[in-house]
Amino acid sequence: MNICVIGAGYAGLVTGACFAEFGLKVTCVDKDKEKITKLKKGKVPFFEPGLEEMVRRNAAQGRLFFDTDVGRAVKNSLVVFICVGTPSKEDGSVDLSAVDEVAKQIGASLDGYKLIVTKSTVPVGTTKRVERIIRENCQEPYHFEVASNPEFLREGSAIEDFMRPNRVVIGAESDQARAILKDLYSPLYLIETPFVVTDIQTSEMIKYACNAFLATKISFINEMANLCDKVGADVHQVARAMGLDQRIGPKFLHPGPGFGGSCFPKDTRAFAHFAREVGVPLELVESVIRVNRRQWERMVQKTEEALGGVVKGKTLALLGLTYKPNTDDIREAPSIFIAQELASRGARMRVYDPAGMENASKVLKGDVVFCKEPYETASGAHALIIATEWNEFRNLDFDRLKGLLADPVVLDLRNIYEPRRVQDKGFRYVGVGRG
Ligand code: NAD
């Protein structure tokens, strides 16, 4: 079967490459010419473990193609996935302009039956809106259908997540559409992946409900951590004991600087905005958004307090700029907020990240020095801040760091170290929620 995926970003390219790996003929389309040129040469324009190798292998075996022309790809495909970006607007609502633009292009190039599937994260009603736009732009009244198939992959483990998902959600209205989508995912049946097959609105709703719930769990444990800091309790023990309760579960109970990235911040805002618009405000999600923002700010405050109240004129080393490890994505990363905020308060920032340097160098302004590795970063700094939990930062040589730092202060915003281990090396240790 020939399919195409429009939008060859973090989610779309993984989707396309993985479907090709399933044996389908896939064309990944993007309007970004530079991206497509790179992909045609076997170069993945962002960092995702294992992806480049998978892209090259499937391209070499004649199953994966790249194009900038939506029309051509649509004409050659039975199924068209829309996986373009759905960023936030100023007011928190979703900017659907890329989805609308693609829907128009699909409509204009329709030449027979196609199944158009929204994979981008979109508010309830968007897939139906896509259907309307396609119909309005069709040359002739061709029969086509729309469906929703939200994506749950996580950057950093995207291939594994796509290949072994917890579930696949399909929202469709006809047996034919359901059958086509089930067929596409047939390799996952063999590994007994649960399929939730439902209507389109429910499918669209599921994606936002999941992200809002995960964001809520993070904000909840961060609030517990802040209270632990105040009363001298250890949030790790609290989280462990909570997680052992099977009704709660241990996942997503890791305190830290707050959530970031390309999904949770924009999706919680979009969900809250959408719900307000339809007159059913999500009080919990609204407060999760506020709590998270406060958590980012709290990290800056924590740093200031650790340095005696003032960062102006101080040199600070910050490790980790991406919103999580194993990606180069810095979109809404708390580490970027923290680095920028400290720089704007007069700190001289020295920063390092294993994969996010190029992206970070485009956004960080002010007195920021981009270093090549953790020890160079620490040189002469009045504190070391660990902002993202890359494996590379999990076994730092504290004896060496002690000789390099101007003051032996460690702010471990991801709680990757045992406080005692760092303190025993003569450091002042500040974690999140560790009393
Ligand atoms: P991205 O910004 O990495 O990629 C989007 C791509 O779409 C870009 O390459 C852009 O050039 C392209 N594009 C935009 N308009 C286009 C057009 N008119 N024609 C062709 N291409 C166009 O975004 P992403 O992170 O891959 O996210 C895409 C969607 O998937 C979003 O809705 C997001 O919420 C959802 N999603 C993302 C993830 C993730 O981890 N990144 C996970 C699940 C779902």
XYZ file of C-alpha atoms and ligand atoms in Angstrom:
479
model
C 0.000 0.000 0.000
C 1.230 3.515 -0.786
C 0.817 6.119 1.901
C 2.171 9.584 2.583
C 2.905 11.534 5.735
C 2.709 15.301 5.426
C 5.022 17.056 7.885
C 8.420 15.385 8.266
C 9.185 16.664 11.773
C 9.864 14.778 14.998
C 6.548 12.924 14.869
C 5.945 12.715 11.098
C 9.348 11.417 10.086
C 9.314 8.699 12.748
C 5.788 7.736 11.633
C 6.865 7.574 7.991
C 10.061 5.621 8.669
C 8.273 3.144 10.950
C 5.454 2.536 8.455
C 8.149 1.913 5.814
C 9.727 -0.524 8.248
C 6.333 -2.288 8.354
C 6.749 -2.827 4.589
C 4.572 0.015 3.252
C 5.663 2.424 0.546
C 5.813 5.801 2.240
C 6.414 9.318 0.966
C 7.295 11.882 3.630
C 6.372 15.369 2.525
C 7.518 18.654 3.975
C 7.343 22.210 2.719
C 10.812 22.805 4.143
C 12.996 22.254 1.048
C 16.229 22.130 3.023
C 14.823 19.371 5.248
C 13.755 17.296 2.248
C 17.105 17.784 0.495
C 18.894 16.529 3.600
C 16.526 13.565 3.950
C 17.063 12.587 0.326
C 20.773 12.383 1.156
C 20.024 10.140 4.140
C 20.553 12.891 6.733
C 17.957 13.324 9.483
C 17.804 17.050 10.318
C 17.263 16.482 14.051
C 18.497 14.108 16.724
C 16.456 10.983 17.431
C 18.259 7.753 18.384
C 18.164 5.109 15.624
C 16.153 7.221 13.183
C 18.845 8.052 10.644
C 19.787 4.423 10.262
C 16.144 3.430 9.794
C 15.564 6.203 7.260
C 18.627 5.198 5.228
C 17.779 1.507 5.279
C 14.182 1.996 4.146
C 15.147 4.562 1.496
C 17.814 2.193 0.144
C 15.277 -0.637 0.008
C 12.868 1.510 -2.009
C 10.150 1.949 0.608
C 10.781 5.486 1.832
C 10.673 8.599 -0.355
C 10.820 12.331 0.262
C 9.077 15.159 -1.530
C 8.101 18.789 -1.134
C 5.059 18.412 -3.371
C 1.910 17.565 -1.404
C -0.154 17.110 -4.562
C 2.153 14.518 -6.092
C 2.369 12.519 -2.874
C -1.403 12.612 -2.333
C -2.086 11.412 -5.877
C 0.178 8.391 -5.302
C -1.274 7.436 -1.925
C -4.345 5.667 -0.607
C -3.801 6.994 2.914
C -2.616 10.507 3.739
C -1.441 11.289 7.270
C -1.408 14.918 8.344
C 1.419 15.387 10.835
C 2.274 19.066 10.594
C 2.904 21.241 13.636
C 0.020 22.534 15.745
C 1.725 25.213 17.847
C 0.144 27.582 20.359
C -1.186 30.986 19.474
C -0.675 33.915 21.843
C -3.965 33.179 23.607
C -3.110 29.495 24.134
C -5.414 28.212 21.425
C -4.056 26.019 18.642
C -2.702 27.493 15.469
C -4.300 25.240 12.880
C -3.012 27.173 9.878
C -0.621 24.402 8.768
C -3.383 21.781 9.055
C -5.786 23.999 7.077
C -3.184 24.706 4.396
C -2.462 20.995 3.960
C -6.198 20.189 3.863
C -6.620 22.700 1.009
C -3.718 21.139 -0.887
C -5.120 17.649 -0.357
C -8.528 18.792 -1.601
C -7.027 20.358 -4.704
C -5.113 17.176 -5.575
C -7.785 14.591 -4.801
C -8.379 12.290 -7.764
C -10.279 9.372 -6.247
C -10.906 7.626 -2.921
C -8.388 8.482 -0.172
C -8.398 8.179 3.581
C -7.105 11.362 5.206
C -5.902 10.833 8.761
C -5.054 13.520 11.314
C -2.039 12.446 13.332
C -1.182 15.946 14.529
C -2.557 16.696 17.992
C -5.693 18.705 17.288
C -8.765 19.891 19.216
C -12.016 17.992 18.962
C -13.709 18.924 15.712
C -10.537 19.483 13.680
C -10.726 16.256 11.672
C -14.248 17.224 10.640
C -12.942 20.689 9.768
C -10.284 19.021 7.581
C -13.055 17.072 5.857
C -14.950 20.313 5.142
C -11.881 22.087 3.774
C -11.014 19.159 1.514
C -14.572 19.036 0.199
C -14.570 22.792 -0.485
C -11.318 22.517 -2.436
C -12.128 19.379 -4.419
C -12.299 19.743 -8.209
C -14.954 17.029 -8.373
C -17.102 15.390 -5.682
C -14.743 12.457 -5.155
C -15.510 10.033 -2.357
C -12.994 10.357 0.462
C -13.009 9.791 4.208
C -11.301 11.264 7.238
C -10.088 9.590 10.411
C -8.163 10.447 13.567
C -5.120 8.519 14.723
C -3.286 10.511 17.410
C 0.371 9.825 18.031
C 1.748 8.982 21.482
C 5.464 8.574 20.737
C 7.981 10.342 22.959
C 11.046 12.055 21.569
C 14.191 10.200 22.590
C 12.464 6.807 22.398
C 10.239 7.541 19.424
C 10.999 4.435 17.356
C 10.473 2.055 20.248
C 7.266 3.907 21.180
C 5.920 3.666 17.637
C 6.927 0.033 17.228
C 5.718 -1.077 20.674
C 3.000 1.349 21.689
C 0.868 0.907 24.798
C -2.122 1.207 22.470
C -3.170 2.497 19.066
C -6.153 4.835 18.966
C -8.264 4.962 15.827
C -11.217 7.285 15.367
C -13.164 6.515 12.208
C -16.692 6.439 10.901
C -16.821 3.630 8.375
C -15.817 -0.022 8.273
C -13.631 0.735 5.282
C -11.668 3.467 7.080
C -11.265 1.271 10.178
C -10.151 -1.684 8.051
C -7.552 0.370 6.181
C -6.056 1.740 9.388
C -6.028 -1.654 11.082
C -4.310 -3.038 8.008
C -1.597 -0.373 8.201
C -0.923 -1.302 11.790
C -1.224 -5.065 11.238
C 2.368 -5.794 12.448
C 1.291 -4.462 15.846
C -1.520 -7.014 16.043
C 1.140 -9.719 16.096
C 2.559 -8.296 19.309
C -0.937 -7.989 20.776
C -1.020 -4.213 20.960
C -4.405 -3.059 22.285
C -6.427 -1.055 19.763
C -8.983 1.504 20.866
C -11.310 1.931 17.927
C -13.784 4.720 18.449
C -15.444 7.721 16.846
C -13.448 10.697 15.621
C -14.279 13.153 18.434
C -13.417 10.619 21.131
C -10.125 9.825 19.448
C -9.200 13.529 19.305
C -10.226 13.923 22.948
C -8.133 10.923 24.111
C -4.832 12.497 23.067
C -5.420 15.722 25.017
C -6.819 13.868 28.019
C -3.662 11.725 28.185
C -1.257 14.638 27.946
C -3.258 16.697 30.440
C -3.271 13.823 32.918
C 0.482 13.215 32.593
C 1.136 16.930 33.015
C -1.085 16.875 36.107
C 0.935 14.038 37.633
C 4.150 15.996 37.092
C 2.730 19.187 38.577
C 1.307 17.260 41.516
C 4.641 15.744 42.490
C 6.366 19.093 41.948
C 3.987 20.698 44.429
C 4.723 17.862 46.869
C 8.437 18.518 46.311
C 8.074 22.205 47.117
C 6.251 21.359 50.321
C 8.915 18.762 51.177
C 11.591 21.433 50.741
C 9.770 23.616 53.245
C 9.135 20.977 55.907
C 12.331 18.943 55.546
C 10.752 15.826 54.044
C 12.143 13.753 51.168
C 9.931 13.768 48.083
C 11.631 10.678 46.684
C 10.411 8.576 49.565
C 6.987 10.175 49.226
C 6.894 9.410 45.485
C 8.145 5.860 45.975
C 5.541 5.088 48.605
C 2.839 6.703 46.483
C 3.945 4.781 43.405
C 3.802 1.458 45.216
C 0.078 1.998 45.578
C -1.206 0.216 42.491
C -4.033 2.703 42.148
C -1.429 5.442 41.653
C 1.523 3.738 39.916
C 5.149 4.884 39.921
C 5.376 6.609 36.521
C 5.544 10.375 36.115
C 6.159 10.999 39.797
C 9.631 12.464 39.330
C 10.019 15.939 40.755
C 11.996 18.438 38.723
C 12.025 21.866 37.130
C 8.573 21.447 35.569
C 7.486 19.993 32.259
C 8.470 21.400 28.894
C 8.879 20.261 25.335
C 6.901 20.296 22.158
C 3.731 18.716 23.582
C 2.723 19.106 27.253
C 2.915 22.913 27.459
C 1.098 23.611 24.207
C -1.365 20.747 24.597
C -2.430 21.706 28.125
C -2.912 25.305 26.969
C -4.858 24.173 23.906
C -7.046 21.802 25.905
C -7.811 24.423 28.540
C -8.555 27.048 25.886
C -10.788 24.692 23.914
C -12.720 23.649 27.016
C -13.245 27.291 28.032
C -14.535 28.064 24.559
C -17.128 25.327 24.704
C -18.158 26.461 28.180
C -16.722 23.611 30.262
C -13.575 25.104 31.841
C -10.986 22.560 32.997
C -10.093 24.037 36.386
C -7.546 21.335 37.102
C -5.702 21.716 33.788
C -5.734 25.523 34.144
C -4.023 25.239 37.495
C -1.539 22.635 36.204
C -0.419 25.220 33.649
C 0.054 27.830 36.398
C 1.809 25.390 38.747
C 4.212 24.416 35.995
C 5.100 27.994 35.154
C 5.687 28.657 38.841
C 7.953 25.631 39.006
C 10.170 27.028 36.251
C 10.347 30.327 38.172
C 11.011 28.498 41.420
C 14.139 26.953 39.886
C 15.505 30.427 39.177
C 14.638 31.462 42.738
C 16.338 28.348 44.115
C 19.492 29.242 42.213
C 19.390 32.794 43.517
C 18.892 31.599 47.095
C 21.772 29.118 46.774
C 24.008 32.035 45.764
C 23.005 34.262 48.669
C 20.155 36.051 46.894
C 21.991 37.595 43.936
C 23.185 36.095 40.674
C 24.304 39.372 39.109
C 27.990 39.172 38.320
C 28.163 35.467 39.192
C 29.267 32.798 36.727
C 26.874 29.857 36.492
C 27.456 26.530 34.757
C 24.325 24.906 33.374
C 24.289 21.335 32.052
C 21.397 20.288 29.805
C 19.467 22.573 27.463
C 17.013 20.190 25.817
C 13.663 19.577 27.504
C 14.611 15.933 28.072
C 17.583 13.679 27.273
C 18.128 11.984 23.891
C 16.685 14.762 21.794
C 17.937 18.070 20.418
C 14.495 19.624 20.947
C 14.566 22.743 23.106
C 10.949 23.842 22.536
C 9.619 25.256 25.824
C 12.452 23.569 27.724
C 12.578 24.674 31.378
C 16.387 24.688 31.077
C 16.224 27.348 28.371
C 13.887 29.471 30.509
C 16.187 29.071 33.516
C 19.365 29.886 31.544
C 17.754 32.904 29.895
C 16.226 34.216 33.112
C 19.509 33.906 35.013
C 21.371 35.629 32.151
C 18.834 38.441 32.142
C 19.394 38.885 35.907
C 23.068 39.516 35.204
C 24.611 36.043 35.561
C 27.393 35.019 33.211
C 26.128 31.715 31.865
C 28.298 28.833 30.732
C 26.161 26.132 29.140
C 26.528 22.693 27.609
C 24.230 20.061 26.129
C 25.154 16.861 24.281
C 22.692 17.504 21.409
C 20.902 20.827 21.897
C 23.723 23.342 21.424
C 22.879 24.374 17.879
C 19.205 24.966 18.669
C 19.991 26.698 21.964
C 22.543 29.012 20.357
C 19.718 30.405 18.197
C 17.575 31.446 21.159
C 19.779 32.170 24.182
C 20.662 35.835 24.382
C 23.035 37.825 26.577
C 26.186 36.735 28.370
C 26.134 33.048 27.425
C 29.224 30.972 26.667
C 28.606 27.684 24.810
C 31.042 25.043 26.066
C 32.167 21.694 24.691
C 31.804 19.419 27.699
C 30.742 19.478 31.376
C 34.142 20.215 32.921
C 34.905 23.123 30.609
C 31.414 24.413 31.486
C 32.128 24.222 35.225
C 35.384 26.149 34.981
C 35.295 29.200 37.266
C 31.548 28.910 37.978
C 29.965 29.787 41.337
C 27.475 26.919 40.984
C 26.779 23.957 38.748
C 23.151 23.533 37.664
C 22.003 20.192 36.259
C 18.901 21.045 34.245
C 18.414 17.961 32.019
C 19.146 14.393 33.044
C 21.379 13.242 30.176
C 23.247 10.015 31.062
C 26.465 11.927 30.463
C 25.723 13.972 33.602
C 24.910 11.038 35.862
C 28.475 10.137 36.738
C 30.337 13.394 36.986
C 33.766 13.370 38.638
C 33.073 15.580 41.669
C 36.729 15.669 42.713
C 37.571 17.162 39.348
C 34.610 19.528 39.507
C 35.690 20.761 42.933
C 38.989 21.864 41.466
C 37.259 23.677 38.608
C 34.314 25.438 40.276
C 34.849 28.745 42.073
C 32.328 27.618 44.724
C 31.333 23.994 45.408
C 27.580 24.376 44.884
C 25.460 21.883 42.934
C 21.844 22.544 41.991
C 20.529 19.173 40.887
C 17.190 20.170 39.341
C 16.559 16.596 38.173
C 17.498 14.898 41.446
C 19.888 12.541 39.668
C 22.350 12.376 42.560
C 22.105 11.061 46.076
C 22.533 14.261 48.149
C 24.868 12.522 50.612
C 27.235 11.375 47.842
C 27.684 14.955 46.626
C 27.836 16.436 50.127
C 30.534 13.931 51.125
C 32.694 15.373 48.354
C 32.474 18.756 50.074
C 29.689 20.301 48.010
C 26.596 22.175 49.006
C 23.784 20.169 47.358
C 20.402 21.622 46.416
C 17.833 19.258 44.922
C 14.094 19.483 44.364
C 12.056 18.424 47.372
C 14.866 16.823 49.311
C 14.501 18.784 52.500
P 7.673 19.602 13.951
O 7.626 21.082 14.031
O 8.907 18.869 14.327
O 7.291 19.151 12.468
C 6.257 19.691 11.725
C 6.689 19.688 10.271
O 5.582 20.080 9.457
C 7.815 20.667 9.969
O 8.901 19.970 9.365
C 7.180 21.661 9.009
O 8.090 22.154 8.017
C 6.085 20.824 8.373
N 5.009 21.607 7.786
C 4.353 22.677 8.303
N 3.438 23.127 7.425
C 3.501 22.318 6.351
C 2.807 22.283 5.116
N 1.854 23.173 4.847
N 3.128 21.327 4.222
C 4.098 20.433 4.490
N 4.793 20.415 5.662
C 4.498 21.367 6.553
O 6.434 19.102 14.819
P 6.285 17.683 15.561
O 6.913 17.733 16.879
O 6.636 16.595 14.618
O 4.703 17.686 15.798
C 3.791 17.460 14.737
C 2.459 17.119 15.347
O 2.556 15.858 16.039
C 1.969 18.117 16.392
O 0.585 18.236 16.323
C 2.372 17.488 17.704
O 1.575 17.900 18.774
C 2.158 16.013 17.391
N 2.971 15.120 18.215
C 4.284 15.381 18.402
C 5.033 14.529 19.204
C 6.485 14.810 19.488
O 7.057 14.156 20.363
N 7.119 15.746 18.813
C 4.439 13.404 19.786
C 3.092 13.156 19.529
C 2.362 14.033 18.750
